[in-house]
Amino acid sequence: MASLKCSKCGEGIHYHSLPQNIEYIYFSKMAWKKVCNTRFDKNNKDMDESGKYPKLYRSSTIENDYSGEFLKIWKCPVCGTLHFFDNKINVKKVFVKNDNVDIVGYTEIGVMFADYLWDDITEQDISNDMLSSIEPSFYVGSFLNYLVISKTEDFSDIECYKLYLADWMK
């Protein structure tokens, strides 16, 4: 079991590698499009970083095939604060809910999958080129020090977040 103390409220966040609406997987729109447009080609194999094994480009191997191209996020079950991890499992950024976000233009748009959906996707073990038919849990727009998260692609209903400068980031 992995644990983290929420940077805002101090609540213990515990993740048991089982879906519980704690962990989310985020891909930029460009990275997700790249994932969805790949498939295993036995005549032209892409090898992993070790050079020993071919990349299978299946939903069960996404995290290995695209290491460094997605972020893991933990959401505090008490206050909703989002903790973004780097690929070395260190907290990279923390965002807190904020109602006063001036939305000018997104610098990046992406998709986010709740752990229940992500577990289902990776358990299906389907070819990556079939993933484009799966609707993500959320759409994410980011700009400067803000995030907006929406269940709809048109961002008609959003939750707003602001970068929270915790002690470890100063």
GROMACS .gro file of C-alpha atoms in nm:
model
  170
    1MET     CA    1   0.000   0.000   0.000
    2ALA     CA    2   0.127   0.344  -0.089
    3SER     CA    3   0.040   0.648   0.120
    4LEU     CA    4   0.065   1.024   0.099
    5LYS     CA    5  -0.033   1.305   0.333
    6CYS     CA    6  -0.257   1.557   0.158
    7SER     CA    7  -0.066   1.880   0.104
    8LYS     CA    8  -0.370   2.091   0.189
    9CYS     CA    9  -0.578   1.922   0.460
   10GLY     CA   10  -0.325   1.672   0.597
   11GLU     CA   11  -0.553   1.371   0.541
   12GLY     CA   12  -0.376   1.041   0.479
   13ILE     CA   13  -0.433   0.923   0.122
   14HIS     CA   14  -0.386   0.549   0.084
   15TYR     CA   15  -0.383   0.358  -0.243
   16HIS     CA   16  -0.400  -0.020  -0.248
   17SER     CA   17  -0.363  -0.065  -0.627
   18LEU     CA   18  -0.735  -0.137  -0.639
   19PRO     CA   19  -0.981   0.112  -0.788
   20GLN     CA   20  -1.127   0.350  -0.528
   21ASN     CA   21  -1.142   0.691  -0.702
   22ILE     CA   22  -0.803   0.788  -0.561
   23GLU     CA   23  -0.569   0.741  -0.858
   24TYR     CA   24  -0.617   0.897  -1.202
   25ILE     CA   25  -0.414   0.865  -1.521
   26TYR     CA   26  -0.363   1.179  -1.732
   27PHE     CA   27  -0.252   1.199  -2.097
   28SER     CA   28  -0.216   1.516  -2.300
   29LYS     CA   29  -0.449   1.506  -2.599
   30MET     CA   30  -0.149   1.464  -2.828
   31ALA     CA   31  -0.005   1.174  -2.624
   32TRP     CA   32  -0.345   1.000  -2.604
   33LYS     CA   33  -0.388   1.036  -2.981
   34LYS     CA   34  -0.044   0.877  -3.025
   35VAL     CA   35  -0.147   0.586  -2.799
   36CYS     CA   36  -0.471   0.534  -2.990
   37ASN     CA   37  -0.296   0.542  -3.328
   38THR     CA   38  -0.046   0.266  -3.256
   39ARG     CA   39  -0.071  -0.106  -3.296
   40PHE     CA   40   0.168  -0.398  -3.291
   41ASP     CA   41   0.321  -0.476  -3.629
   42LYS     CA   42   0.495  -0.814  -3.640
   43ASN     CA   43   0.690  -0.705  -3.951
   44ASN     CA   44   0.816  -0.383  -3.795
   45LYS     CA   45   0.859  -0.436  -3.421
   46ASP     CA   46   0.929  -0.143  -3.187
   47MET     CA   47   1.145  -0.262  -2.901
   48ASP     CA   48   1.132  -0.152  -2.539
   49GLU     CA   49   1.410   0.050  -2.375
   50SER     CA   50   1.610  -0.264  -2.295
   51GLY     CA   51   1.596  -0.375  -2.659
   52LYS     CA   52   1.488  -0.725  -2.550
   53TYR     CA   53   1.112  -0.714  -2.583
   54PRO     CA   54   0.878  -0.576  -2.848
   55LYS     CA   55   0.623  -0.314  -2.748
   56LEU     CA   56   0.285  -0.484  -2.780
   57TYR     CA   57   0.072  -0.169  -2.804
   58ARG     CA   58  -0.215  -0.322  -2.612
   59SER     CA   59  -0.420  -0.163  -2.337
   60SER     CA   60  -0.256  -0.393  -2.079
   61THR     CA   61   0.091  -0.262  -2.166
   62ILE     CA   62   0.022   0.112  -2.207
   63GLU     CA   63   0.204   0.211  -1.889
   64ASN     CA   64   0.518   0.027  -2.002
   65ASP     CA   65   0.493   0.119  -2.371
   66TYR     CA   66   0.442   0.490  -2.296
   67SER     CA   67   0.644   0.542  -1.980
   68GLY     CA   68   0.697   0.914  -1.923
   69GLU     CA   69   0.409   1.017  -2.151
   70PHE     CA   70   0.138   1.018  -1.882
   71LEU     CA   71   0.100   1.139  -1.528
   72LYS     CA   72  -0.047   0.968  -1.225
   73ILE     CA   73  -0.265   1.183  -1.004
   74TRP     CA   74  -0.401   1.114  -0.658
   75LYS     CA   75  -0.712   1.291  -0.537
   76CYS     CA   76  -0.764   1.353  -0.166
   77PRO     CA   77  -1.094   1.189  -0.068
   78VAL     CA   78  -1.162   1.464   0.188
   79CYS     CA   79  -1.083   1.798   0.021
   80GLY     CA   80  -1.041   1.697  -0.346
   81THR     CA   81  -0.683   1.828  -0.376
   82LEU     CA   82  -0.500   1.680  -0.677
   83HIS     CA   83  -0.141   1.554  -0.635
   84PHE     CA   84   0.049   1.509  -0.963
   85PHE     CA   85   0.339   1.263  -0.963
   86ASP     CA   86   0.641   1.253  -1.192
   87ASN     CA   87   0.755   0.921  -1.340
   88LYS     CA   88   0.986   0.869  -1.041
   89ILE     CA   89   0.682   0.873  -0.809
   90ASN     CA   90   0.759   1.210  -0.652
   91VAL     CA   91   0.484   1.468  -0.609
   92LYS     CA   92   0.542   1.718  -0.888
   93LYS     CA   93   0.251   1.962  -0.848
   94VAL     CA   94  -0.050   2.006  -0.623
   95PHE     CA   95  -0.375   2.171  -0.732
   96VAL     CA   96  -0.658   2.276  -0.498
   97LYS     CA   97  -1.020   2.351  -0.586
   98ASN     CA   98  -1.074   2.716  -0.670
   99ASP     CA   99  -1.385   2.893  -0.794
  100ASN     CA  100  -1.209   3.208  -0.916
  101VAL     CA  101  -1.036   3.094  -1.233
  102ASP     CA  102  -1.001   3.336  -1.521
  103ILE     CA  103  -1.019   3.110  -1.826
  104VAL     CA  104  -0.847   3.277  -2.119
  105GLY     CA  105  -0.716   2.990  -2.332
  106TYR     CA  106  -0.586   2.644  -2.262
  107THR     CA  107  -0.217   2.581  -2.314
  108GLU     CA  108  -0.282   2.206  -2.307
  109ILE     CA  109  -0.587   1.984  -2.328
  110GLY     CA  110  -0.584   1.626  -2.212
  111VAL     CA  111  -0.784   1.329  -2.096
  112MET     CA  112  -0.799   1.173  -1.752
  113PHE     CA  113  -0.911   0.826  -1.651
  114ALA     CA  114  -1.041   0.737  -1.304
  115ASP     CA  115  -0.887   0.423  -1.158
  116TYR     CA  116  -1.210   0.221  -1.203
  117LEU     CA  117  -1.218   0.294  -1.578
  118TRP     CA  118  -0.841   0.260  -1.617
  119ASP     CA  119  -0.847  -0.080  -1.445
  120ASP     CA  120  -1.123  -0.191  -1.680
  121ILE     CA  121  -0.933  -0.065  -1.987
  122THR     CA  122  -0.607  -0.236  -1.894
  123GLU     CA  123  -0.782  -0.560  -1.796
  124GLN     CA  124  -0.952  -0.581  -2.138
  125ASP     CA  125  -0.614  -0.617  -2.310
  126ILE     CA  126  -0.736  -0.470  -2.639
  127SER     CA  127  -0.527  -0.329  -2.922
  128ASN     CA  128  -0.445   0.039  -2.869
  129ASP     CA  129  -0.604   0.134  -3.200
  130MET     CA  130  -0.942   0.037  -3.048
  131LEU     CA  131  -0.905   0.278  -2.752
  132SER     CA  132  -1.034   0.585  -2.935
  133SER     CA  133  -1.391   0.457  -2.889
  134ILE     CA  134  -1.355   0.470  -2.509
  135GLU     CA  135  -1.468   0.796  -2.349
  136PRO     CA  136  -1.234   0.918  -2.075
  137SER     CA  137  -1.361   0.989  -1.724
  138PHE     CA  138  -1.271   1.358  -1.761
  139TYR     CA  139  -1.133   1.617  -2.001
  140VAL     CA  140  -0.866   1.851  -1.864
  141GLY     CA  141  -0.773   2.198  -1.976
  142SER     CA  142  -0.464   2.360  -1.827
  143PHE     CA  143  -0.318   2.707  -1.849
  144LEU     CA  144  -0.062   2.893  -1.642
  145ASN     CA  145  -0.129   2.785  -1.283
  146TYR     CA  146  -0.484   2.658  -1.333
  147LEU     CA  147  -0.669   2.342  -1.434
  148VAL     CA  148  -1.028   2.288  -1.534
  149ILE     CA  149  -1.175   1.941  -1.530
  150SER     CA  150  -1.496   1.847  -1.707
  151LYS     CA  151  -1.697   1.533  -1.771
  152THR     CA  152  -1.785   1.677  -2.111
  153GLU     CA  153  -1.550   1.742  -2.401
  154ASP     CA  154  -1.698   2.087  -2.460
  155PHE     CA  155  -1.611   2.192  -2.101
  156SER     CA  156  -1.971   2.302  -2.040
  157ASP     CA  157  -1.959   2.194  -1.675
  158ILE     CA  158  -1.622   2.242  -1.504
  159GLU     CA  159  -1.441   2.209  -1.173
  160CYS     CA  160  -1.161   2.461  -1.134
  161TYR     CA  161  -0.827   2.412  -0.962
  162LYS     CA  162  -0.539   2.644  -0.882
  163LEU     CA  163  -0.174   2.550  -0.831
  164TYR     CA  164  -0.108   2.520  -0.460
  165LEU     CA  165   0.247   2.606  -0.357
  166ALA     CA  166   0.317   2.358  -0.077
  167ASP     CA  167   0.630   2.385   0.137
  168TRP     CA  168   0.817   2.129  -0.070
  169MET     CA  169   0.771   2.338  -0.385
  170LYS     CA  170   0.905   2.669  -0.248
   0.00000   0.00000   0.00000
